[in-house]
Coordinates of C-alpha atoms and ligand atoms in Angstrom, one line a residue:
X1 CA -16.1 -18.1 12.7
X2 CA -13.2 -15.8 12.5
X3 CA -13.6 -13.0 15.0
X4 CA -11.2 -10.5 16.5
X5 CA -9.7 -13.2 18.7
X6 CA -8.7 -15.2 15.6
X7 CA -7.5 -12.1 13.8
X8 CA -5.1 -11.3 16.6
X9 CA -4.1 -14.9 17.2
X10 CA -3.2 -15.4 13.5
X11 CA -1.1 -12.2 13.4
X12 CA -3.7 -10.6 11.1
X13 CA -4.4 -7.5 13.1
X14 CA -3.5 -4.3 11.1
X15 CA -3.3 -2.2 14.2
X16 CA -5.9 0.4 13.0
X17 CA -7.2 0.9 16.6
X18 CA -10.9 1.0 15.9
X19 CA -11.3 -1.8 18.5
X20 CA -9.6 0.4 21.1
X21 CA -11.7 3.4 20.2
X22 CA -14.9 1.3 20.4
X23 CA -14.0 0.1 23.8
X24 CA -12.7 3.4 25.3
X25 CA -9.2 1.9 25.4
X26 CA -10.1 -1.4 27.1
X27 CA -8.6 -3.2 24.0
X28 CA -5.0 -1.9 23.8
X29 CA -3.1 -1.3 20.6
X30 CA 0.7 -1.3 20.9
X31 CA 3.8 -1.7 18.7
X32 CA 5.0 -5.3 18.5
X33 CA 8.5 -6.7 17.8
X34 CA 7.9 -6.5 14.0
X35 CA 7.2 -2.7 14.4
X36 CA 3.5 -3.2 13.5
X37 CA 0.7 -2.0 15.7
X38 CA -1.4 -4.8 17.1
X39 CA -4.3 -5.2 19.4
X40 CA -4.4 -7.1 22.7
X41 CA -7.7 -7.9 24.4
X42 CA -6.2 -7.8 27.9
X43 CA -8.9 -7.4 30.5
X44 CA -11.7 -6.4 28.1
X45 CA -15.1 -7.8 29.0
X46 CA -16.9 -10.2 26.7
X47 CA -19.3 -7.4 25.6
X48 CA -16.3 -5.2 24.9
X49 CA -14.6 -8.0 22.9
X50 CA -17.8 -8.4 20.8
X51 CA -18.0 -4.7 20.1
X52 CA -14.3 -4.7 19.2
X53 CA -14.9 -7.6 16.8
X54 CA -17.7 -5.7 15.1
X55 CA -15.4 -2.9 14.1
X56 CA -12.4 -5.0 13.2
X57 CA -11.8 -4.9 9.4
X58 CA -10.6 -8.5 9.4
X59 CA -13.3 -10.0 11.6
X60 CA -16.4 -12.0 10.4
X61 CA -18.4 -10.0 13.0
X62 CA -18.0 -6.9 10.9
X63 CA -20.1 -6.3 7.7
X64 CA -18.1 -6.4 4.5
X65 CA -17.2 -3.6 2.1
X66 CA -20.2 -4.4 -0.2
X67 CA -22.7 -4.1 2.7
X68 CA -21.0 -1.0 4.0
X69 CA -21.0 0.6 0.6
X70 CA -20.4 4.3 0.0
X71 CA -20.8 6.6 3.0
X72 CA -23.1 9.2 1.2
X73 CA -24.9 7.2 -1.5
X74 CA -25.4 9.4 -4.6
X75 CA -28.3 9.1 -7.0
X76 CA -27.0 7.6 -10.3
X77 CA -23.9 6.1 -8.8
X78 CA -22.8 2.9 -10.5
X79 CA -20.9 -0.1 -9.2
X80 CA -18.0 -2.0 -10.5
X81 CA -16.7 -5.2 -8.9
X82 CA -13.1 -3.9 -9.1
X83 CA -13.4 -0.4 -7.8
X84 CA -16.7 -0.4 -6.0
X85 CA -19.4 2.3 -6.3
X86 CA -18.5 5.4 -8.3
X87 CA -19.9 8.6 -9.6
X88 CA -16.7 9.9 -11.3
X89 CA -13.6 8.1 -12.4
X90 CA -10.8 10.5 -13.2
X91 CA -7.1 10.9 -14.0
X92 CA -5.1 14.0 -13.5
X93 CA -3.3 16.3 -11.1
X94 CA -3.2 19.8 -9.6
X95 CA -2.3 22.4 -12.2
X96 CA 0.4 24.1 -10.1
X97 CA 3.7 22.4 -10.9
X98 CA 5.2 23.5 -7.5
X99 CA 2.3 21.9 -5.6
X100 CA 2.3 18.8 -7.7
X101 CA 6.0 18.1 -7.3
X102 CA 5.7 18.4 -3.5
X103 CA 3.1 15.6 -3.3
X104 CA 3.6 11.9 -3.8
X105 CA 1.5 11.6 -6.9
X106 CA -0.5 14.3 -8.6
X107 CA -1.2 16.3 -5.4
X108 CA -5.0 15.8 -5.7
X109 CA -5.4 14.4 -2.1
X110 CA -3.9 17.5 -0.5
X111 CA -5.9 19.7 -2.8
X112 CA -9.2 18.0 -1.9
X113 CA -8.4 18.0 1.8
X114 CA -7.8 21.8 1.8
X115 CA -11.1 22.3 -0.1
X116 CA -13.0 20.2 2.4
X117 CA -12.0 22.7 5.1
X118 CA -12.3 25.8 2.8
X119 CA -15.8 24.9 1.8
X120 CA -16.8 24.2 5.4
X121 CA -17.6 20.5 4.8
X122 CA -15.4 19.6 7.8
X123 CA -13.4 21.4 10.5
X124 CA -10.3 19.3 10.5
X125 CA -8.5 16.4 8.8
X126 CA -7.3 13.3 10.6
X127 CA -4.3 11.9 8.6
X128 CA -0.7 10.7 8.9
X129 CA 2.1 13.2 9.3
X130 CA 5.6 13.4 10.8
X131 CA 5.9 13.0 14.6
X132 CA 7.6 15.7 16.6
X133 CA 10.3 13.3 17.8
X134 CA 11.8 9.9 17.1
X135 CA 11.8 6.9 17.5
X136 CA 8.5 6.7 15.6
X137 CA 8.6 8.8 12.4
X138 CA 4.9 9.2 11.6
X139 CA 1.6 9.2 13.4
X140 CA -2.1 9.9 12.9
X141 CA -2.6 13.6 13.7
X142 CA -5.2 16.4 13.3
X143 CA -4.7 19.2 10.7
X144 CA -6.9 22.3 11.0
X145 CA -5.4 24.6 8.4
X146 CA -4.2 24.6 4.9
X147 CA -0.6 25.1 6.2
X148 CA -0.8 21.9 8.3
X149 CA -2.3 19.9 5.4
X150 CA 0.5 21.3 3.2
X151 CA 3.2 20.1 5.8
X152 CA 1.7 16.6 5.8
X153 CA 1.8 15.8 2.1
X154 CA 3.1 12.5 0.8
X155 CA 2.5 8.8 1.2
X156 CA 3.6 7.3 4.5
X157 CA 4.3 3.7 4.0
X158 CA 4.5 3.2 7.7
X159 CA 2.5 1.4 10.4
X160 CA 0.4 3.8 12.5
X161 CA -2.8 3.6 14.5
X162 CA -5.7 6.0 15.0
X163 CA -6.5 4.6 18.4
X164 CA -5.4 7.7 20.3
X165 CA -6.4 10.4 17.9
X166 CA -9.9 9.1 17.8
X167 CA -10.1 9.3 21.6
X168 CA -9.0 13.0 21.4
X169 CA -11.6 14.0 18.8
X170 CA -14.3 12.7 21.2
X171 CA -13.4 15.6 23.5
X172 CA -14.3 18.1 20.8
X173 CA -17.4 19.2 19.0
X174 CA -15.9 18.9 15.5
X175 CA -16.5 17.3 12.1
X176 CA -13.5 15.6 10.6
X177 CA -12.5 13.9 7.4
X178 CA -10.3 10.8 8.0
X179 CA -7.7 9.8 5.4
X180 CA -6.6 6.2 5.2
X181 CA -5.8 3.1 3.3
X182 CA -8.8 0.8 2.6
X183 CA -8.8 -1.3 5.8
X184 CA -8.5 1.8 8.0
X185 CA -11.4 3.5 6.2
X186 CA -13.5 0.4 6.6
X187 CA -12.6 0.3 10.3
X188 CA -13.6 4.0 10.7
X189 CA -16.9 3.3 8.9
X190 CA -17.6 0.3 11.2
X191 CA -16.8 2.4 14.2
X192 CA -19.3 5.0 13.1
X193 CA -22.0 2.3 12.9
X194 CA -21.1 1.1 16.3
X195 CA -20.9 4.4 18.2
X196 CA -23.0 7.4 17.4
X197 CA -20.4 9.8 19.0
X198 CA -18.0 8.9 16.2
X199 CA -20.7 9.0 13.5
X200 CA -21.4 12.7 14.4
X201 CA -17.7 13.6 14.3
X202 CA -16.2 11.5 11.4
X203 CA -18.3 12.8 8.5
X204 CA -16.1 12.4 5.5
X205 CA -13.8 9.4 4.5
X206 CA -10.9 10.0 2.1
X207 CA -9.3 6.8 0.9
X208 CA -5.8 6.0 -0.5
X209 CA -5.5 3.2 -3.0
X210 CA -3.4 0.5 -1.4
X211 CA -1.1 -2.3 -2.5
X212 CA -0.2 -3.2 1.0
X213 CA 0.9 -1.5 4.2
X214 CA 4.5 -1.6 5.5
X215 CA 5.9 -2.2 9.0
X216 CA 8.1 0.6 10.4
X217 CA 11.0 -1.7 9.6
X218 CA 10.5 -0.7 5.9
X219 CA 11.7 2.9 6.6
X220 CA 14.6 1.7 8.6
X221 CA 15.7 -1.0 6.1
X222 CA 15.8 1.4 3.2
X223 CA 17.5 4.2 5.3
X224 CA 20.2 1.8 6.5
X225 CA 21.0 0.8 2.9
X226 CA 21.1 4.5 2.1
X227 CA 23.8 4.9 4.8
X228 CA 21.6 6.0 7.8
X229 CA 21.4 3.4 10.6
X230 CA 18.2 2.9 12.5
X231 CA 19.6 4.6 15.7
X232 CA 20.5 7.7 13.7
X233 CA 17.3 8.0 11.6
X234 CA 15.2 11.1 12.2
X235 CA 13.3 11.6 9.0
X236 CA 12.4 9.8 5.7
X237 CA 10.8 10.7 2.4
X238 CA 9.4 7.6 0.8
X239 CA 8.8 9.3 -2.5
X240 CA 11.4 11.8 -3.7
X241 CA 10.6 12.6 -7.3
X242 CA 13.3 12.4 -9.8
X243 CA 13.0 14.5 -13.0
X244 CA 15.3 12.1 -14.9
X245 CA 13.1 9.0 -14.5
X246 CA 9.4 8.0 -14.7
X247 CA 7.0 8.6 -11.9
X248 CA 7.2 5.1 -10.5
X249 CA 11.0 5.1 -10.5
X250 CA 11.3 7.5 -7.5
X251 CA 14.0 7.9 -4.8
X252 CA 14.0 7.3 -1.1
X253 CA 15.5 9.9 1.2
X254 CA 16.8 9.5 4.8
X255 CA 17.9 12.2 7.2
X256 CA 20.0 12.1 10.4
X257 CA 19.0 14.7 13.1
X258 CA 21.1 17.6 11.7
X259 CA 21.3 16.7 8.0
X260 CA 20.3 19.5 5.7
X261 CA 20.1 17.2 2.7
X262 CA 18.9 13.6 2.7
X263 CA 21.0 10.5 1.9
X264 CA 19.2 9.5 -1.3
X265 CA 18.9 6.2 -3.2
X266 CA 16.9 4.9 -6.1
X267 CA 14.1 3.0 -4.2
X268 CA 13.9 0.1 -6.6
X269 CA 17.7 -0.5 -6.3
X270 CA 17.3 -1.2 -2.5
X271 CA 16.6 -4.6 -1.1
X272 CA 12.9 -4.5 -0.1
X273 CA 12.3 -1.4 -2.3
X274 CA 10.4 -3.3 -5.0
X275 CA 6.7 -3.6 -4.0
X276 CA 6.4 -7.0 -5.7
X277 CA 8.8 -8.5 -3.2
X278 CA 6.4 -7.7 -0.3
X279 CA 9.2 -7.0 2.2
X280 CA 7.6 -6.0 5.6
X281 CA 4.1 -6.6 4.4
X282 CA 1.8 -7.3 7.3
X283 CA 0.0 -10.6 7.3
X284 CA -3.3 -8.8 7.3
X285 CA -2.6 -7.5 3.8
X286 CA -2.6 -11.1 2.6
X287 CA -6.3 -11.2 3.5
X288 CA -7.5 -7.9 1.9
X289 CA -9.6 -7.7 -1.3
X290 CA -10.3 -3.9 -1.2
X291 CA -7.9 -1.9 -3.4
X292 CA -9.9 1.3 -4.0
X293 CA -11.1 2.0 -0.5
X294 CA -14.6 1.0 -1.5
X295 CA -16.1 2.4 1.7
X296 CA -14.7 5.9 1.3
X297 CA -16.3 9.0 -0.2
X298 CA -13.4 9.5 -2.6
X299 CA -10.2 7.6 -3.2
X300 CA -6.8 8.7 -4.7
X301 CA -4.1 6.6 -6.1
X302 CA -1.3 6.7 -8.7
X303 CA -2.1 6.4 -12.4
X304 CA 0.3 3.5 -13.0
X305 CA -0.3 3.4 -16.8
X306 CA 2.5 4.1 -19.3
X307 CA 0.9 7.2 -20.7
X308 CA 0.8 8.8 -17.3
X309 CA 3.7 7.3 -15.4
X310 CA 6.1 8.6 -18.1
X311 CA 5.6 12.0 -16.4
X312 CA 7.9 12.1 -13.4
X313 CA 5.8 14.8 -11.7
X314 CA 3.1 12.2 -10.8
X315 CA -0.5 11.7 -11.9
X316 CA -3.5 10.6 -9.8
X317 CA -6.3 8.2 -10.4
X318 CA -9.5 9.3 -8.6
X319 CA -12.7 7.5 -7.8
X320 CA -15.4 9.7 -6.4
X321 CA -18.6 8.4 -4.7
X322 CA -20.0 11.6 -3.4
X323 CA -21.9 14.3 -5.3
X324 CA -20.7 17.1 -3.0
X325 CA -17.1 16.2 -3.8
X326 CA -18.0 15.9 -7.5
X327 CA -19.1 19.5 -7.3
X328 CA -15.8 20.5 -5.8
X329 CA -13.9 18.7 -8.5
X330 CA -16.1 20.3 -11.2
X331 CA -15.4 23.8 -9.8
X332 CA -11.7 23.0 -9.7
X333 CA -11.7 22.0 -13.3
X334 CA -13.6 25.1 -14.3
X335 CA -11.3 27.4 -12.5
X336 CA -8.2 25.6 -13.9
X337 CA -6.9 24.7 -10.4
X338 CA -6.9 21.0 -11.4
X339 CA -6.3 19.2 -14.7
X340 CA -8.3 16.1 -14.6
X341 CA -10.4 14.1 -17.2
X342 CA -13.0 11.4 -16.9
X343 CA -11.5 8.1 -18.1
X344 CA -14.1 5.5 -17.0
X345 CA -13.7 2.6 -14.6
X346 CA -11.7 0.3 -16.8
X347 CA -8.7 2.6 -17.1
X348 CA -8.8 3.3 -13.4
X349 CA -8.9 -0.4 -12.6
X350 CA -6.1 -1.1 -15.1
X351 CA -3.9 1.3 -13.4
X352 CA -3.7 -1.2 -10.5
X353 CA -3.5 -4.4 -12.6
X354 CA -0.6 -5.9 -10.6
X355 CA -2.4 -5.0 -7.4
X356 CA -5.5 -7.0 -8.5
X357 CA -3.3 -10.0 -9.3
X358 CA -1.7 -9.9 -5.9
X359 CA -4.9 -9.1 -4.0
X360 CA -7.7 -11.0 -5.7
X361 CA -6.0 -13.9 -7.4
X362 CA -3.4 -14.2 -4.7
X363 CA -6.1 -14.1 -2.0
X364 CA -7.9 -17.0 -3.6
X365 CA -4.7 -19.1 -3.3
X366 CA -3.8 -17.9 0.2
X367 CA -7.3 -18.7 1.5
X368 CA -7.2 -22.2 0.0
X369 CA -3.7 -22.8 1.4
X370 CA -4.6 -21.8 4.9
X371 CA -7.9 -23.7 4.9
X372 CA -6.0 -26.8 3.7
X373 CA -3.6 -26.3 6.6
X374 CA -6.5 -26.2 9.0
X375 CA -6.1 -22.5 9.9
X376 CA -9.0 -20.1 10.4
X377 CA -9.5 -17.4 7.7
X378 CA -11.8 -14.4 7.5
X379 CA -14.8 -14.6 5.1
X380 CA -13.8 -12.6 2.0
X381 CA -15.5 -11.5 -1.2
X382 CA -13.1 -13.8 -3.0
X383 CA -13.6 -17.5 -2.9
X384 CA -10.8 -19.8 -1.8
X385 CA -9.4 -21.5 -4.9
X386 CA -5.8 -22.7 -5.3
X387 CA -6.4 -23.3 -9.0
X388 CA -7.6 -19.9 -9.9
X389 CA -4.2 -19.3 -11.4
X390 CA -1.6 -21.5 -13.1
X391 CA 1.2 -23.3 -11.3
X392 CA 3.8 -20.7 -11.9
X393 CA 1.6 -17.9 -10.5
X394 CA 0.8 -20.0 -7.5
X395 CA 4.5 -20.5 -6.7
X396 CA 5.0 -16.7 -7.1
X397 CA 2.1 -15.9 -4.7
X398 CA 3.5 -18.3 -2.1
X399 CA 7.1 -17.0 -2.6
X400 CA 5.8 -13.5 -2.0
X401 CA 4.2 -14.5 1.2
X402 CA 7.3 -16.3 2.3
X403 CA 9.5 -13.2 1.6
X404 CA 7.1 -11.0 3.6
X405 CA 7.4 -13.3 6.6
X406 CA 11.2 -13.8 6.4
X407 CA 11.9 -10.1 5.9
X408 CA 10.7 -9.5 9.5
X409 CA 12.9 -12.2 10.9
X410 CA 16.0 -11.2 9.1
X411 CA 15.6 -7.5 9.7
X412 CA 15.0 -8.1 13.4
X413 CA 18.3 -10.1 13.5
X414 CA 20.1 -7.4 11.5
X415 CA 18.8 -4.7 13.9
X416 CA 19.8 -6.5 17.1
X417 CA 23.2 -7.5 15.8
X418 CA 23.9 -4.2 14.1
X419 CA 24.8 -6.1 10.9
X420 CA 22.7 -5.1 7.9
X421 CA 24.1 -8.0 5.8
X422 CA 22.0 -10.4 8.0
X423 CA 19.0 -8.9 6.2
X424 CA 20.4 -8.1 2.8
X425 CA 22.2 -11.3 2.0
X426 CA 19.3 -13.8 2.7
X427 CA 16.8 -11.5 1.1
X428 CA 18.9 -11.3 -2.0
X429 CA 18.8 -15.1 -2.3
X430 CA 15.0 -15.1 -1.9
X431 CA 14.7 -12.4 -4.5
X432 CA 16.8 -14.5 -6.9
X433 CA 14.4 -17.4 -6.3
X434 CA 11.4 -15.1 -6.9
X435 CA 13.0 -13.8 -10.1
X436 CA 13.4 -17.4 -11.4
X437 CA 9.7 -18.1 -10.8
X438 CA 8.6 -14.7 -12.2
X439 CA 10.5 -15.0 -15.5
X440 CA 8.7 -17.9 -17.3
X441 CA 11.0 -20.7 -18.5
X442 CA 10.0 -20.1 -22.1
X443 CA 11.4 -16.6 -21.9
X444 CA 14.8 -17.8 -20.6
X445 CA 14.8 -20.7 -23.1
X446 CA 13.5 -18.6 -26.0
X447 CA 17.0 -17.9 -27.4
X448 CA 18.3 -21.4 -26.5
X449 CA 17.4 -23.3 -29.8
X450 CA 19.0 -20.5 -31.9
X451 CA 22.1 -20.6 -29.7
X452 CA 22.3 -24.4 -29.9
X453 CA 21.9 -24.3 -33.7
X454 CA 24.6 -21.6 -34.1
X455 CA 26.9 -23.7 -31.9
X456 CA 26.2 -26.8 -33.9
X457 CA 26.7 -24.9 -37.2
X458 CA 30.1 -23.6 -35.9
X459 CA 31.1 -27.2 -35.0
X460 CA 30.1 -28.6 -38.4
X461 CA 31.9 -25.9 -40.3
X462 CA 35.0 -26.3 -38.1
X463 CA 34.9 -30.1 -38.8
X464 CA 34.4 -29.5 -42.5
X465 CA 37.4 -27.2 -42.5
X466 CA 39.6 -29.9 -40.8
X467 CA 38.4 -32.5 -43.4
X468 CA 39.2 -30.1 -46.2
X469 CA 42.6 -29.5 -44.8
X470 CA 43.2 -33.2 -44.5
X471 CA 42.0 -33.7 -48.1
X472 CA 44.2 -30.9 -49.3
Ligands
FAD501 C1 0.5 2.1 2.5 C2 0.1 2.7 1.2 C3 0.1 1.9 0.1 C4 -0.3 2.5 -1.2 N1 -0.3 1.7 -2.3 C5 -0.7 2.2 -3.4 C6 -0.8 1.4 -4.6 O1 -0.5 0.2 -4.6 N2 -1.2 1.9 -5.8 C7 -1.5 3.3 -5.9 O2 -1.9 3.7 -6.9 N3 -1.5 4.1 -4.8 C8 -1.1 3.6 -3.6 N4 -1.0 4.4 -2.5 C9 -1.4 5.8 -2.6 C10 -0.3 6.7 -3.2 O3 0.9 6.4 -2.6 C11 -0.6 8.2 -2.9 O4 -0.8 8.4 -1.5 C12 -1.9 8.7 -3.5 O5 -1.8 8.5 -4.9 C13 -2.2 10.1 -3.2 O6 -1.2 10.9 -3.8 P1 -1.3 12.5 -3.8 O7 -0.2 13.1 -4.5 O8 -2.7 12.9 -4.2 O9 -1.2 12.8 -2.2 P2 -0.5 13.9 -1.4 O10 -0.9 15.3 -1.8 O11 0.9 13.6 -1.3 O12 -1.2 13.7 0.1 C14 -1.2 12.5 0.7 C15 -2.1 12.6 1.9 O13 -2.3 11.3 2.5 C16 -2.0 11.3 3.8 N5 -1.4 10.0 4.2 C17 -0.3 9.5 3.7 N6 0.0 8.3 4.1 C18 -1.1 8.0 4.9 C19 -1.4 6.9 5.7 N7 -0.7 5.8 5.7 N8 -2.6 6.9 6.4 C20 -3.4 8.0 6.4 N9 -3.1 9.1 5.7 C21 -2.0 9.1 5.0 C22 -1.1 12.5 4.1 O14 -1.2 12.9 5.4 C23 -1.6 13.5 3.0 O15 -2.7 14.2 3.5 C24 -0.6 3.9 -1.2 C25 -0.6 4.7 -0.1 C26 -0.2 4.1 1.1 C27 -0.2 5.0 2.4

């Protein structure tokens, strides 16, 4: 049995804070040395620990995503094992170019959040926005107006917790929509099952498609490479759009306290900037099989398909599971506020092909590895199977996990010594190793026979020339 105790002991806590909310703060959630939020059971009673375990997204005491299902089941909803329940599967963006460019992807999340308040479905939005002051750059906060929603656009690849904000909403008689990555949405849903006070307040769940979360080190490591040291860092933008490149090839921006303009670098050129390298990925993400926030009313992601990502302005994939939200989308389409089209579940799932390989295939291998090593693992919807993929893919999966773990150690060393190279240099070596595994040998060897033949032909012809000379 893998409960909250094992989740914490194995470093698999994602720090969402549902356990803290369920126990009125008896379970505490604090930042650890890896700059990830993590729970500690402290003096919690055994009843409190069991309640905490029932709302922990990585505990076997919690029901899984399939059992939780969609929050507001709709008549006629269908189910797909990749994306969960759905009523609509769409691709598109807001029509306004100005609004679209200000968001991370197609701007559909901010548009929908504003509509939820406009239409009176909720009174406020609980989501992640910038903090008023450093050292932490982002936190879960409450937005009550379109202006506040507007100010909190963009994806925050940054460890946060909703432990505190959920305590504050208990003091108010309001209905909120919570925005989050899949494990946070699952935790919020579990919390509503556990405690009626949350169920009456958290009435809408807005998911973000997720590849994995990042520790707060991620922002610091990218900023430092862009020239802004951790001690000077006051603001970041993880997704600065670049009109000269495709949507996925965005920039990273970092500001010091009084900088008018950010120091800007192409994200994928920075060590840790490539998502496939898994730098600063929490261990919890190694044990997640939910990509499309299957327990949310609606989920928004990036349309990572060539026909859409060619457009630098960004395009969303959307999976709706709620008829009331379908009606909002329909009205937006009719009024021309949004430009979206139904594409079906296959296209939406294909937009996250790499994500599925990492999460579902990778998870089968990681579960098998840990079980073989005698470690406890949570029960997942994917069966442990080290042979689900070929040998090369297995090595790649294991190398990713290794890089995630080492990135924390090396960045902590770089930070404490003030020497960035203590992170960059060893990571570069691990990335080279990763690249050697990722590029199949037949690809590197493909040109080899032709090269060998050409060399041989050159040698033969040189030898014949010498013989001719001798003869002449
Ligand atoms: C950690 C993380 C990993 C992701 N991985 C993927 C992926 O692999 N594939 C993919 O297609 N999409 C992924 N996304 C989603 C993607 O980055 C965009 O957020 C999504 O496409 C919505 O874009 P938008 O333009 O509609 O949102 P915007 O209009 O920019 O609005 C974003 C909204 O989300 C809120 N928000 C941002 N970050 C968080 C957070 N961490 N927790 C709670 N609320 C938040 C903001 O407050 C804002 O309200 C990820 C997002 C996160 C946070």
